Amino acid sequence: MFATEKKEFWFVVGSQHLYGEEALAEVKANAQAMTDSLNESGVLPYPLVLQDLAVTADKITSMMKEVNYRDEVAGVMTWMHTFSPAKMWIRGTKLLQKPLLHLATQYNESIPWATIDMDFMNLNQSAHGDREYGFINARLNKQNKVVVGYWERPEVKQQIADWMDVAVAYNESFNIKVARFGDNMRNVAVTEGDKVEAQIQFGWTVDYFGIGDLVQYVNAVTEEEINDLFAEYETLYEFDYGTYSREDWEKSVKVQASYEIAIQKFLDDGGYTAFTSNFEDLYGMKQLPGLAVQRLMAKGYGFAGEGDWKTAALDRLLKVMSHNQSTGFMEDYTYELAAGQESILQSHMLEVDPSLASNQPKIIVSPLGIGDREDPARLVFDGKAGDGVVVSMADFGTHYKLLINEVTAFEPTVAAPNLPVARVLWEVKPNFQDGVKAWIENGGGHHTVVSLNLTTDQIVAYAKLVNLDYVVIK
Ligand code: MN
């Protein structure tokens, strides 16, 4: 599903021939030791692969062209062990179409005052080399990440790891294909958008299908497939029959099981990794997909309701970036305004992502006031606690705009026995009044993607890579 397991990053170490072959051999040995240490640390989510030393313009150009060509290479990390004249880097850096991280570090942690001589200084002049190399990246407007610090430090390794996740998501952005089952909801403004611009800027393919195309897949699902999946539900979730007979309850849940099988088959057949539905467009469907959508979210497919393809694609993007941990589609619903407790109840009419669950979800069946269909089954749970980011994407006519608000989610302490949907609660930064005001003034939507596993820096790094206007509220 994620197709990211085989990704790797190339490590390109800059130097030049000026210092002689002996010095270059030491540069290479140090680079190998650093590569091994970073790979063995267990912090990096993807392997670093050390390349030949970057000592001529031709070498650098051919390496960067190779990076572009190879799908398994998600980006390049560079390090200036010595001074590496930056005119050598211009052609290759301009050609590079994948994320670039400049690690501003030095092999030795401290200056060895007792023994330092000119040979040592020529070999270990990262401070010198960083500035020459950084200048050309800035002048080329490369939007590269710069990580500064001693390479053995945990916080440096963590920053590299976080960037790797952004880089893999950036690469995956060009593979995101959204299947829209039906159009977006009538009259709603924020779910509109320029699909051609989204494909140009973010690489997203957004395709429409009549709901009848999906109904054909639903009709082809067999009883055996449904019973097998229902048995899986039994091992994973609590069954809550509520006021329904066991028979009616099972019937309803099995409709959702048939939707899960059908939608997944449809998506996989077409290479789609995200989708939308719309309760206004369900001709031939008995229920609005609820449990089915939640299960597919848990598997890593992006989703948003009411035909909101922008948020569905963003959901997929952030699921890849977060390894599908605590990340999902969300909707702002209801304020808690009591003094000192100000927060926002987040949910959706059915489709809340189980990757955010703090407890074992239970399957319930309940009527849905809108959509005029049979009572749909859904997973109900409470959201987990943690610091994170909530992100929305809006089309402002002349450009897309990304809003990022830092939030602190917390587990609810009071039961809500009549609420038939999953609930997530959070406080917004910097405080309720200023955070909500800034969100509304900037035109942030009610459909969002929340992640308790990503940071503002990571979202901003992606925005810079795709030249996307962004606002951070924190
Ligand atoms: Mn909605």
GROMACS .gro file of C-alpha atoms and ligand atoms in nm:
model
  475
    1MET     CA    1   0.000   0.000   0.000
    2PHE     CA    2   0.269   0.248   0.085
    3ALA     CA    3   0.529   0.146  -0.173
    4THR     CA    4   0.788   0.340   0.025
    5GLU     CA    5   0.978   0.049   0.179
    6LYS     CA    6   1.230   0.041  -0.104
    7LYS     CA    7   1.324   0.408  -0.087
    8GLU     CA    8   1.682   0.516  -0.017
    9PHE     CA    9   1.875   0.842   0.006
   10TRP     CA   10   2.207   0.922  -0.151
   11PHE     CA   11   2.481   1.075   0.060
   12VAL     CA   12   2.708   1.299  -0.145
   13VAL     CA   13   3.020   1.434   0.023
   14GLY     CA   14   3.182   1.743  -0.122
   15SER     CA   15   3.555   1.801  -0.157
   16GLN     CA   16   3.804   1.882  -0.434
   17HIS     CA   17   4.137   1.753  -0.574
   18LEU     CA   18   4.339   2.046  -0.433
   19TYR     CA   19   4.436   1.862  -0.112
   20GLY     CA   20   4.583   1.550  -0.274
   21GLU     CA   21   4.476   1.186  -0.291
   22GLU     CA   22   4.575   1.105   0.066
   23ALA     CA   23   4.338   1.368   0.202
   24LEU     CA   24   4.058   1.245  -0.025
   25ALA     CA   25   4.108   0.889   0.102
   26GLU     CA   26   4.056   1.016   0.456
   27VAL     CA   27   3.748   1.215   0.352
   28LYS     CA   28   3.607   0.898   0.202
   29ALA     CA   29   3.685   0.689   0.511
   30ASN     CA   30   3.522   0.947   0.739
   31ALA     CA   31   3.216   0.966   0.513
   32GLN     CA   32   3.185   0.587   0.527
   33ALA     CA   33   3.208   0.588   0.907
   34MET     CA   34   2.942   0.858   0.927
   35THR     CA   35   2.714   0.670   0.685
   36ASP     CA   36   2.749   0.348   0.885
   37SER     CA   37   2.682   0.521   1.214
   38LEU     CA   38   2.372   0.700   1.086
   39ASN     CA   39   2.235   0.382   0.928
   40GLU     CA   40   2.304   0.174   1.238
   41SER     CA   41   2.148   0.429   1.474
   42GLY     CA   42   1.799   0.298   1.398
   43VAL     CA   43   1.671   0.657   1.386
   44LEU     CA   44   1.662   0.702   1.008
   45PRO     CA   45   1.349   0.554   0.846
   46TYR     CA   46   1.531   0.490   0.515
   47PRO     CA   47   1.890   0.389   0.434
   48LEU     CA   48   2.161   0.637   0.340
   49VAL     CA   49   2.379   0.517   0.052
   50LEU     CA   50   2.723   0.676   0.026
   51GLN     CA   51   2.826   0.783  -0.325
   52ASP     CA   52   3.162   0.865  -0.481
   53LEU     CA   53   3.315   1.188  -0.356
   54ALA     CA   54   3.188   1.503  -0.527
   55VAL     CA   55   3.515   1.641  -0.658
   56THR     CA   56   3.438   1.762  -1.011
   57ALA     CA   57   3.146   1.935  -1.182
   58ASP     CA   58   3.101   1.641  -1.420
   59LYS     CA   59   3.084   1.392  -1.131
   60ILE     CA   60   2.828   1.602  -0.943
   61THR     CA   61   2.616   1.653  -1.255
   62SER     CA   62   2.608   1.283  -1.340
   63MET     CA   63   2.515   1.188  -0.981
   64MET     CA   64   2.224   1.433  -0.969
   65LYS     CA   65   2.094   1.317  -1.308
   66GLU     CA   66   2.106   0.960  -1.177
   67VAL     CA   67   1.908   1.063  -0.865
   68ASN     CA   68   1.635   1.207  -1.087
   69TYR     CA   69   1.620   0.894  -1.297
   70ARG     CA   70   1.608   0.636  -1.018
   71ASP     CA   71   1.263   0.601  -0.860
   72GLU     CA   72   1.404   0.435  -0.548
   73VAL     CA   73   1.618   0.739  -0.461
   74ALA     CA   74   1.398   0.986  -0.272
   75GLY     CA   75   1.652   1.262  -0.215
   76VAL     CA   76   2.010   1.368  -0.156
   77MET     CA   77   2.195   1.458   0.162
   78THR     CA   78   2.518   1.652   0.117
   79TRP     CA   79   2.806   1.725   0.354
   80MET     CA   80   3.106   1.950   0.297
   81HIS     CA   81   3.395   1.772   0.466
   82THR     CA   82   3.634   2.021   0.310
   83PHE     CA   83   3.595   2.326   0.092
   84SER     CA   84   3.425   2.227  -0.236
   85PRO     CA   85   3.412   2.514  -0.486
   86ALA     CA   86   3.045   2.576  -0.553
   87LYS     CA   87   3.068   2.656  -0.923
   88MET     CA   88   3.118   2.278  -0.956
   89TRP     CA   89   2.773   2.229  -0.798
   90ILE     CA   90   2.568   2.467  -1.013
   91ARG     CA   91   2.475   2.239  -1.302
   92GLY     CA   92   2.400   1.931  -1.092
   93THR     CA   93   2.206   2.126  -0.829
   94LYS     CA   94   1.997   2.297  -1.095
   95LEU     CA   95   1.915   1.961  -1.253
   96LEU     CA   96   1.828   1.790  -0.924
   97GLN     CA   97   1.451   1.748  -0.903
   98LYS     CA   98   1.436   1.577  -0.564
   99PRO     CA   99   1.467   1.707  -0.207
  100LEU     CA  100   1.810   1.818  -0.089
  101LEU     CA  101   1.940   1.829   0.267
  102HIS     CA  102   2.264   2.008   0.348
  103LEU     CA  103   2.407   1.859   0.667
  104ALA     CA  104   2.624   2.129   0.822
  105THR     CA  105   2.843   1.918   1.043
  106GLN     CA  106   3.206   1.826   1.095
  107TYR     CA  107   3.370   1.486   1.142
  108ASN     CA  108   3.551   1.588   1.461
  109GLU     CA  109   3.338   1.724   1.741
  110SER     CA  110   3.602   1.952   1.897
  111ILE     CA  111   3.908   2.139   1.782
  112PRO     CA  112   4.221   1.941   1.891
  113TRP     CA  113   4.423   2.235   2.015
  114ALA     CA  114   4.729   2.031   2.116
  115THR     CA  115   4.784   1.889   1.768
  116ILE     CA  116   4.602   2.109   1.520
  117ASP     CA  117   4.813   2.214   1.221
  118MET     CA  118   4.742   2.338   0.870
  119ASP     CA  119   4.695   1.983   0.734
  120PHE     CA  120   4.424   1.915   0.991
  121MET     CA  121   4.253   2.245   0.919
  122ASN     CA  122   4.255   2.187   0.541
  123LEU     CA  123   4.101   1.845   0.593
  124ASN     CA  124   3.837   1.957   0.843
  125GLN     CA  125   3.703   2.287   0.718
  126SER     CA  126   3.329   2.230   0.713
  127ALA     CA  127   3.261   2.582   0.843
  128HIS     CA  128   3.439   2.715   0.535
  129GLY     CA  129   3.281   2.467   0.293
  130ASP     CA  130   2.927   2.508   0.433
  131ARG     CA  131   2.923   2.876   0.344
  132GLU     CA  132   3.048   2.834  -0.012
  133TYR     CA  133   2.798   2.555  -0.076
  134GLY     CA  134   2.510   2.723   0.107
  135PHE     CA  135   2.555   3.036  -0.102
  136ILE     CA  136   2.493   2.856  -0.428
  137ASN     CA  137   2.183   2.673  -0.295
  138ALA     CA  138   2.042   3.005  -0.174
  139ARG     CA  139   2.122   3.176  -0.504
  140LEU     CA  140   1.957   2.891  -0.697
  141ASN     CA  141   1.654   2.920  -0.463
  142LYS     CA  142   1.679   2.545  -0.402
  143GLN     CA  143   1.447   2.541  -0.095
  144ASN     CA  144   1.678   2.281   0.055
  145LYS     CA  145   1.675   2.179   0.420
  146VAL     CA  146   1.977   2.274   0.632
  147VAL     CA  147   2.048   2.068   0.944
  148VAL     CA  148   2.319   2.200   1.174
  149GLY     CA  149   2.504   2.019   1.454
  150TYR     CA  150   2.737   1.736   1.543
  151TRP     CA  151   2.628   1.431   1.345
  152GLU     CA  152   2.632   1.191   1.642
  153ARG     CA  153   2.372   1.394   1.835
  154PRO     CA  154   2.021   1.245   1.861
  155GLU     CA  155   1.852   1.574   1.765
  156VAL     CA  156   2.057   1.594   1.444
  157LYS     CA  157   1.967   1.237   1.350
  158GLN     CA  158   1.602   1.310   1.428
  159GLN     CA  159   1.601   1.613   1.199
  160ILE     CA  160   1.747   1.402   0.918
  161ALA     CA  161   1.482   1.136   0.983
  162ASP     CA  162   1.200   1.392   0.977
  163TRP     CA  163   1.328   1.534   0.650
  164MET     CA  164   1.349   1.186   0.497
  165ASP     CA  165   0.979   1.137   0.569
  166VAL     CA  166   0.900   1.470   0.402
  167ALA     CA  167   1.113   1.377   0.101
  168VAL     CA  168   0.944   1.040   0.055
  169ALA     CA  169   0.602   1.210   0.080
  170TYR     CA  170   0.715   1.469  -0.176
  171ASN     CA  171   0.811   1.191  -0.418
  172GLU     CA  172   0.482   1.013  -0.349
  173SER     CA  173   0.289   1.335  -0.410
  174PHE     CA  174   0.341   1.286  -0.785
  175ASN     CA  175   0.187   0.938  -0.758
  176ILE     CA  176  -0.125   1.040  -0.565
  177LYS     CA  177  -0.437   0.952  -0.760
  178VAL     CA  178  -0.774   1.045  -0.615
  179ALA     CA  179  -1.092   0.863  -0.723
  180ARG     CA  180  -1.396   1.085  -0.676
  181PHE     CA  181  -1.713   0.879  -0.634
  182GLY     CA  182  -1.962   1.142  -0.740
  183ASP     CA  183  -1.898   1.515  -0.755
  184ASN     CA  184  -1.838   1.738  -0.456
  185MET     CA  185  -2.131   1.847  -0.242
  186ARG     CA  186  -2.369   2.104  -0.383
  187ASN     CA  187  -2.331   2.462  -0.254
  188VAL     CA  188  -2.026   2.401  -0.034
  189ALA     CA  189  -1.744   2.646  -0.115
  190VAL     CA  190  -1.433   2.507   0.046
  191THR     CA  191  -1.439   2.172  -0.131
  192GLU     CA  192  -1.399   2.337  -0.474
  193GLY     CA  193  -1.063   2.371  -0.645
  194ASP     CA  194  -0.861   2.382  -0.964
  195LYS     CA  195  -0.771   2.021  -1.043
  196VAL     CA  196  -0.536   2.108  -1.326
  197GLU     CA  197  -0.339   2.343  -1.102
  198ALA     CA  198  -0.327   2.074  -0.830
  199GLN     CA  199  -0.174   1.834  -1.082
  200ILE     CA  200   0.079   2.092  -1.203
  201GLN     CA  201   0.179   2.207  -0.854
  202PHE     CA  202   0.148   1.893  -0.642
  203GLY     CA  203   0.137   1.609  -0.895
  204TRP     CA  204  -0.211   1.496  -0.790
  205THR     CA  205  -0.434   1.318  -1.044
  206VAL     CA  206  -0.801   1.369  -0.962
  207ASP     CA  207  -1.051   1.152  -1.152
  208TYR     CA  208  -1.431   1.147  -1.143
  209PHE     CA  209  -1.639   0.830  -1.143
  210GLY     CA  210  -2.014   0.792  -1.144
  211ILE     CA  211  -2.130   0.609  -0.832
  212GLY     CA  212  -2.263   0.337  -1.066
  213ASP     CA  213  -1.903   0.243  -1.148
  214LEU     CA  214  -1.855   0.156  -0.782
  215VAL     CA  215  -2.195  -0.014  -0.749
  216GLN     CA  216  -2.081  -0.265  -1.014
  217TYR     CA  217  -1.788  -0.358  -0.789
  218VAL     CA  218  -2.018  -0.383  -0.486
  219ASN     CA  219  -2.248  -0.620  -0.673
  220ALA     CA  220  -1.954  -0.842  -0.763
  221VAL     CA  221  -1.848  -0.901  -0.399
  222THR     CA  222  -1.920  -1.258  -0.285
  223GLU     CA  223  -2.084  -1.380   0.038
  224GLU     CA  224  -1.766  -1.566   0.123
  225GLU     CA  225  -1.554  -1.252   0.094
  226ILE     CA  226  -1.799  -1.066   0.317
  227ASN     CA  227  -1.804  -1.342   0.581
  228ASP     CA  228  -1.424  -1.361   0.588
  229LEU     CA  229  -1.399  -0.987   0.645
  230PHE     CA  230  -1.672  -0.994   0.908
  231ALA     CA  231  -1.472  -1.258   1.095
  232GLU     CA  232  -1.175  -1.021   1.087
  233TYR     CA  233  -1.391  -0.745   1.238
  234GLU     CA  234  -1.476  -0.981   1.523
  235THR     CA  235  -1.110  -1.013   1.616
  236LEU     CA  236  -1.045  -0.638   1.606
  237TYR     CA  237  -1.349  -0.455   1.737
  238GLU     CA  238  -1.611  -0.461   2.007
  239PHE     CA  239  -1.957  -0.534   1.868
  240ASP     CA  240  -2.230  -0.312   2.013
  241TYR     CA  241  -2.578  -0.411   1.895
  242GLY     CA  242  -2.749  -0.119   2.067
  243THR     CA  243  -3.124  -0.135   2.009
  244TYR     CA  244  -3.089  -0.353   1.698
  245SER     CA  245  -3.145  -0.725   1.680
  246ARG     CA  246  -2.823  -0.914   1.621
  247GLU     CA  247  -2.950  -1.013   1.278
  248ASP     CA  248  -3.030  -0.658   1.165
  249TRP     CA  249  -2.704  -0.532   1.307
  250GLU     CA  250  -2.502  -0.793   1.120
  251LYS     CA  251  -2.685  -0.721   0.800
  252SER     CA  252  -2.594  -0.356   0.825
  253VAL     CA  253  -2.230  -0.424   0.909
  254LYS     CA  254  -2.200  -0.669   0.620
  255VAL     CA  255  -2.316  -0.401   0.378
  256GLN     CA  256  -2.017  -0.197   0.492
  257ALA     CA  257  -1.793  -0.504   0.458
  258SER     CA  258  -1.903  -0.536   0.095
  259TYR     CA  259  -1.822  -0.165   0.044
  260GLU     CA  260  -1.477  -0.205   0.195
  261ILE     CA  261  -1.397  -0.494  -0.040
  262ALA     CA  262  -1.546  -0.319  -0.343
  263ILE     CA  263  -1.385   0.022  -0.287
  264GLN     CA  264  -1.044  -0.129  -0.220
  265LYS     CA  265  -1.065  -0.342  -0.533
  266PHE     CA  266  -1.176  -0.043  -0.737
  267LEU     CA  267  -0.892   0.174  -0.605
  268ASP     CA  268  -0.626  -0.093  -0.649
  269ASP     CA  269  -0.741  -0.177  -1.002
  270GLY     CA  270  -0.700   0.188  -1.103
  271GLY     CA  271  -0.387   0.265  -0.899
  272TYR     CA  272  -0.578   0.507  -0.675
  273THR     CA  273  -0.445   0.583  -0.327
  274ALA     CA  274  -0.714   0.828  -0.216
  275PHE     CA  275  -1.087   0.872  -0.269
  276THR     CA  276  -1.391   1.079  -0.184
  277SER     CA  277  -1.760   1.004  -0.140
  278ASN     CA  278  -2.065   1.230  -0.124
  279PHE     CA  279  -2.385   1.151   0.065
  280GLU     CA  280  -2.577   1.348  -0.199
  281ASP     CA  281  -2.469   1.102  -0.464
  282LEU     CA  282  -2.538   0.743  -0.354
  283TYR     CA  283  -2.767   0.610  -0.625
  284GLY     CA  284  -2.769   0.231  -0.601
  285MET     CA  285  -2.597   0.228  -0.258
  286LYS     CA  286  -2.789   0.111   0.051
  287GLN     CA  287  -2.575   0.308   0.298
  288LEU     CA  288  -2.327   0.590   0.303
  289PRO     CA  289  -1.986   0.418   0.335
  290GLY     CA  290  -1.880   0.464   0.699
  291LEU     CA  291  -1.708   0.166   0.858
  292ALA     CA  292  -1.579   0.081   0.508
  293VAL     CA  293  -1.409   0.420   0.474
  294GLN     CA  294  -1.264   0.403   0.825
  295ARG     CA  295  -1.111   0.064   0.753
  296LEU     CA  296  -0.954   0.193   0.431
  297MET     CA  297  -0.817   0.498   0.616
  298ALA     CA  298  -0.653   0.260   0.864
  299LYS     CA  299  -0.490   0.082   0.569
  300GLY     CA  300  -0.340   0.409   0.446
  301TYR     CA  301  -0.577   0.529   0.174
  302GLY     CA  302  -0.644   0.903   0.182
  303PHE     CA  303  -1.004   1.012   0.222
  304ALA     CA  304  -1.226   1.315   0.266
  305GLY     CA  305  -1.604   1.346   0.268
  306GLU     CA  306  -1.841   1.545   0.050
  307GLY     CA  307  -1.625   1.507  -0.259
  308ASP     CA  308  -1.339   1.704  -0.104
  309TRP     CA  309  -1.058   1.570  -0.322
  310LYS     CA  310  -0.802   1.829  -0.201
  311THR     CA  311  -0.828   1.706   0.156
  312ALA     CA  312  -0.832   1.342   0.041
  313ALA     CA  313  -0.501   1.393  -0.142
  314LEU     CA  314  -0.356   1.586   0.152
  315ASP     CA  315  -0.463   1.301   0.381
  316ARG     CA  316  -0.277   1.049   0.166
  317LEU     CA  317   0.030   1.276   0.153
  318LEU     CA  318   0.046   1.314   0.530
  319LYS     CA  319  -0.023   0.944   0.585
  320VAL     CA  320   0.285   0.864   0.379
  321MET     CA  321   0.487   1.128   0.567
  322SER     CA  322   0.376   0.992   0.907
  323HIS     CA  323   0.393   0.620   0.819
  324ASN     CA  324   0.016   0.625   0.877
  325GLN     CA  325   0.056   0.686   1.249
  326SER     CA  326  -0.210   0.902   1.422
  327THR     CA  327  -0.294   1.091   1.103
  328GLY     CA  328  -0.631   1.139   0.937
  329PHE     CA  329  -0.913   1.339   0.785
  330MET     CA  330  -1.101   1.555   1.034
  331GLU     CA  331  -1.375   1.814   1.057
  332ASP     CA  332  -1.423   2.097   1.306
  333TYR     CA  333  -1.763   2.046   1.467
  334THR     CA  334  -1.846   2.199   1.805
  335TYR     CA  335  -1.677   2.446   2.040
  336GLU     CA  336  -1.628   2.399   2.413
  337LEU     CA  337  -1.635   2.758   2.539
  338ALA     CA  338  -1.628   2.719   2.917
  339ALA     CA  339  -1.357   2.943   3.064
  340GLY     CA  340  -1.027   2.758   3.096
  341GLN     CA  341  -1.153   2.457   2.899
  342GLU     CA  342  -1.177   2.610   2.552
  343SER     CA  343  -1.134   2.341   2.288
  344ILE     CA  344  -1.289   2.205   1.970
  345LEU     CA  345  -1.475   1.878   1.923
  346GLN     CA  346  -1.359   1.715   1.602
  347SER     CA  347  -1.548   1.441   1.422
  348HIS     CA  348  -1.734   1.367   1.101
  349MET     CA  349  -2.074   1.224   1.027
  350LEU     CA  350  -1.917   0.875   1.012
  351GLU     CA  351  -1.567   0.878   0.873
  352VAL     CA  352  -1.320   0.938   1.157
  353ASP     CA  353  -0.979   0.778   1.112
  354PRO     CA  354  -0.912   0.487   1.354
  355SER     CA  355  -0.538   0.566   1.346
  356LEU     CA  356  -0.635   0.836   1.599
  357ALA     CA  357  -0.811   0.598   1.841
  358SER     CA  358  -0.701   0.580   2.204
  359ASN     CA  359  -0.923   0.283   2.284
  360GLN     CA  360  -1.053  -0.025   2.105
  361PRO     CA  361  -1.313   0.094   1.854
  362LYS     CA  362  -1.659  -0.053   1.869
  363ILE     CA  363  -1.885  -0.105   1.572
  364ILE     CA  364  -2.229   0.045   1.613
  365VAL     CA  365  -2.522   0.093   1.377
  366SER     CA  366  -2.718   0.414   1.398
  367PRO     CA  367  -2.949   0.618   1.177
  368LEU     CA  368  -2.798   0.897   0.969
  369GLY     CA  369  -3.012   1.209   0.958
  370ILE     CA  370  -2.895   1.302   0.610
  371GLY     CA  371  -2.856   1.113   0.282
  372ASP     CA  372  -3.187   0.923   0.301
  373ARG     CA  373  -3.034   0.575   0.320
  374GLU     CA  374  -3.032   0.272   0.555
  375ASP     CA  375  -2.869   0.304   0.898
  376PRO     CA  376  -2.494   0.276   0.839
  377ALA     CA  377  -2.240   0.095   1.057
  378ARG     CA  378  -1.938   0.290   1.180
  379LEU     CA  379  -1.645   0.261   1.422
  380VAL     CA  380  -1.684   0.467   1.739
  381PHE     CA  381  -1.391   0.555   1.965
  382ASP     CA  382  -1.225   0.838   2.156
  383GLY     CA  383  -0.925   1.016   2.009
  384LYS     CA  384  -0.582   0.990   2.167
  385ALA     CA  385  -0.384   1.267   2.333
  386GLY     CA  386  -0.075   1.435   2.193
  387ASP     CA  387   0.079   1.740   2.031
  388GLY     CA  388   0.036   1.775   1.659
  389VAL     CA  389  -0.064   1.981   1.362
  390VAL     CA  390  -0.392   2.038   1.184
  391VAL     CA  391  -0.362   2.130   0.817
  392SER     CA  392  -0.607   2.256   0.557
  393MET     CA  393  -0.566   2.331   0.189
  394ALA     CA  394  -0.775   2.603   0.025
  395ASP     CA  395  -0.800   2.729  -0.331
  396PHE     CA  396  -0.792   3.109  -0.331
  397GLY     CA  397  -0.858   3.144  -0.702
  398THR     CA  398  -0.512   3.275  -0.782
  399HIS     CA  399  -0.320   3.023  -0.572
  400TYR     CA  400  -0.348   2.738  -0.326
  401LYS     CA  401  -0.293   2.817   0.040
  402LEU     CA  402  -0.199   2.584   0.323
  403LEU     CA  403  -0.296   2.657   0.683
  404ILE     CA  404  -0.112   2.491   0.968
  405ASN     CA  405  -0.225   2.520   1.329
  406GLU     CA  406  -0.041   2.352   1.614
  407VAL     CA  407  -0.281   2.169   1.845
  408THR     CA  408  -0.278   1.964   2.164
  409ALA     CA  409  -0.522   1.676   2.155
  410PHE     CA  410  -0.652   1.530   2.482
  411GLU     CA  411  -0.864   1.233   2.575
  412PRO     CA  412  -1.222   1.312   2.676
  413THR     CA  413  -1.302   1.242   3.040
  414VAL     CA  414  -1.682   1.257   3.020
  415ALA     CA  415  -1.888   0.992   2.842
  416ALA     CA  416  -2.117   1.090   2.555
  417PRO     CA  417  -2.359   0.796   2.542
  418ASN     CA  418  -2.578   0.946   2.269
  419LEU     CA  419  -2.299   1.046   2.031
  420PRO     CA  420  -2.293   0.782   1.754
  421VAL     CA  421  -1.957   0.886   1.605
  422ALA     CA  422  -1.592   0.885   1.704
  423ARG     CA  423  -1.473   1.201   1.878
  424VAL     CA  424  -1.140   1.380   1.894
  425LEU     CA  425  -1.078   1.683   2.114
  426TRP     CA  426  -0.806   1.943   2.095
  427GLU     CA  427  -0.689   2.280   2.214
  428VAL     CA  428  -0.539   2.515   1.957
  429LYS     CA  429  -0.219   2.717   1.983
  430PRO     CA  430  -0.132   2.981   2.085
  431ASN     CA  431  -0.467   2.997   2.268
  432PHE     CA  432  -0.830   2.943   2.176
  433GLN     CA  433  -0.920   3.303   2.084
  434ASP     CA  434  -0.611   3.386   1.880
  435GLY     CA  435  -0.581   3.043   1.718
  436VAL     CA  436  -0.943   3.020   1.605
  437LYS     CA  437  -0.943   3.385   1.495
  438ALA     CA  438  -0.629   3.341   1.285
  439TRP     CA  439  -0.768   3.022   1.128
  440ILE     CA  440  -1.094   3.194   1.027
  441GLU     CA  441  -0.928   3.517   0.912
  442ASN     CA  442  -0.693   3.319   0.689
  443GLY     CA  443  -0.981   3.126   0.534
  444GLY     CA  444  -0.889   2.783   0.672
  445GLY     CA  445  -1.148   2.518   0.586
  446HIS     CA  446  -1.359   2.295   0.808
  447HIS     CA  447  -1.212   1.985   0.643
  448THR     CA  448  -0.859   1.919   0.762
  449VAL     CA  449  -0.597   1.655   0.809
  450VAL     CA  450  -0.465   1.622   1.162
  451SER     CA  451  -0.144   1.447   1.258
  452LEU     CA  452  -0.014   1.379   1.606
  453ASN     CA  453   0.299   1.235   1.445
  454LEU     CA  454   0.421   1.526   1.231
  455THR     CA  455   0.567   1.869   1.306
  456THR     CA  456   0.508   2.215   1.164
  457ASP     CA  457   0.865   2.208   1.026
  458GLN     CA  458   0.783   1.900   0.819
  459ILE     CA  459   0.466   2.048   0.671
  460VAL     CA  460   0.648   2.374   0.592
  461ALA     CA  461   0.934   2.181   0.430
  462TYR     CA  462   0.685   2.015   0.194
  463ALA     CA  463   0.513   2.349   0.122
  464LYS     CA  464   0.847   2.502   0.023
  465LEU     CA  465   0.929   2.212  -0.207
  466VAL     CA  466   0.607   2.266  -0.406
  467ASN     CA  467   0.612   2.647  -0.386
  468LEU     CA  468   0.292   2.647  -0.182
  469ASP     CA  469   0.178   2.958   0.008
  470TYR     CA  470   0.142   2.874   0.378
  471VAL     CA  471   0.043   3.026   0.711
  472VAL     CA  472   0.157   2.884   1.046
  473ILE     CA  473  -0.052   2.949   1.358
  474LYS     CA  474   0.136   2.850   1.673
  475MN      MN  475  -1.753   1.717   0.605
   0.00000   0.00000   0.00000
